[in-house]
Coordinates of C-alpha atoms in Angstrom, one line a residue:
M1 CA -23.1 -13.6 -8.9
S2 CA -24.6 -12.5 -5.7
T3 CA -22.8 -12.7 -2.3
T4 CA -24.5 -12.9 1.1
R5 CA -23.7 -10.1 3.4
Q6 CA -24.3 -10.2 7.2
I7 CA -24.7 -6.8 8.7
T8 CA -25.1 -5.9 12.4
L9 CA -27.0 -2.8 13.3
T10 CA -26.6 -1.4 16.8
E11 CA -28.3 1.6 18.4
T12 CA -25.9 3.4 20.8
P13 CA -27.0 5.0 24.1
D14 CA -26.8 8.4 22.5
G15 CA -29.3 7.4 19.7
R16 CA -26.8 7.0 16.9
W17 CA -26.6 3.8 14.8
T18 CA -23.6 1.7 14.1
A19 CA -23.5 -0.7 11.1
Y20 CA -21.0 -3.5 10.9
D21 CA -20.3 -5.7 7.8
T22 CA -18.9 -9.1 9.0
A23 CA -17.2 -10.0 5.7
T24 CA -15.2 -6.8 5.3
H25 CA -15.1 -5.7 9.0
A26 CA -16.3 -2.2 7.8
V27 CA -17.9 -0.1 10.5
T28 CA -19.9 3.0 10.0
Q29 CA -22.1 5.3 12.1
G30 CA -25.1 7.5 11.4
L31 CA -27.8 9.5 13.1
T32 CA -30.3 7.1 11.6
R33 CA -30.3 3.4 10.6
D34 CA -30.6 4.4 7.0
E35 CA -27.7 6.8 7.2
A36 CA -25.5 4.2 8.9
L37 CA -26.5 1.6 6.2
E38 CA -25.8 4.1 3.3
K39 CA -22.4 4.8 4.7
L40 CA -21.7 1.1 5.1
D41 CA -22.7 0.4 1.5
E42 CA -20.3 3.2 0.4
A43 CA -17.5 1.8 2.6
V44 CA -18.0 -1.8 1.4
G45 CA -18.0 -0.5 -2.2
Q46 CA -14.7 1.3 -1.6
I47 CA -13.2 -1.8 -0.1
A48 CA -14.3 -3.9 -3.1
E49 CA -12.8 -1.4 -5.5
R50 CA -9.5 -1.4 -3.6
D51 CA -9.4 -5.2 -3.6
K52 CA -10.1 -5.2 -7.3
Q53 CA -7.2 -2.8 -8.0
T54 CA -4.9 -4.8 -5.7
E55 CA -5.7 -8.0 -7.6
S56 CA -4.9 -6.3 -10.9
N57 CA -1.7 -4.9 -9.6
E58 CA -0.4 -8.2 -8.3
Q59 CA 0.7 -9.4 -11.7
P60 CA 4.5 -9.3 -11.8
S61 CA 6.1 -6.8 -14.1
E62 CA 9.2 -7.5 -16.1
I63 CA 12.3 -5.6 -14.9
T64 CA 15.0 -5.0 -17.4
L65 CA 18.4 -3.4 -17.2
D66 CA 16.9 -0.3 -18.8
D67 CA 14.9 0.2 -15.6
P68 CA 15.8 3.4 -13.8
L69 CA 16.8 1.3 -10.8
F70 CA 19.8 0.1 -12.7
S71 CA 20.8 3.4 -14.2
G72 CA 24.2 3.3 -12.5
G73 CA 25.7 5.5 -9.8
P74 CA 25.1 5.0 -6.1
I75 CA 21.5 4.9 -5.0
M76 CA 22.4 6.2 -1.6
S77 CA 25.4 7.9 0.0
V78 CA 26.0 8.2 3.7
G79 CA 28.2 10.8 5.2
M80 CA 31.2 8.7 6.2
G81 CA 34.0 11.2 5.5
D82 CA 35.3 10.5 2.0
E83 CA 33.9 7.0 1.8
T84 CA 30.5 6.2 0.3
I85 CA 28.4 3.2 1.1
D86 CA 29.6 1.7 -2.2
D87 CA 33.2 2.1 -1.0
V88 CA 32.3 0.2 2.2
L89 CA 30.4 -2.5 0.3
Y90 CA 32.6 -3.0 -2.7
G91 CA 35.9 -1.3 -1.9
P92 CA 37.1 2.0 -3.3
V93 CA 37.0 2.4 -7.0
E94 CA 39.8 4.3 -8.7
D95 CA 39.3 6.3 -11.9
A96 CA 41.1 4.8 -14.9
D97 CA 43.1 8.1 -15.2
T98 CA 44.5 7.8 -11.7
Q99 CA 45.6 4.1 -12.0
D100 CA 49.3 3.5 -12.4
D101 CA 50.4 1.5 -15.3
E102 CA 52.3 -1.5 -14.0

């Protein structure tokens, strides 16, 4: 499958060339037209590879309770005296050894 690419080549006042690909919005420069186009081909190729990787990474992964995210313990602790963020969010948790039998 072939795609049509529209490229704009512009010569700057200092004699350099700028190549612009309208589909990807990639812009490159070179001392010659050929150099600018070669760099543009490389940039468009890198963009296509990045997009391909992004598409393959978009499939959702299954998260289980074995995931390190759920390994227990506070994820973050903020210096608030003796309180942790968990104490603020969920209330202080007492150890089973320190609870009074009622």
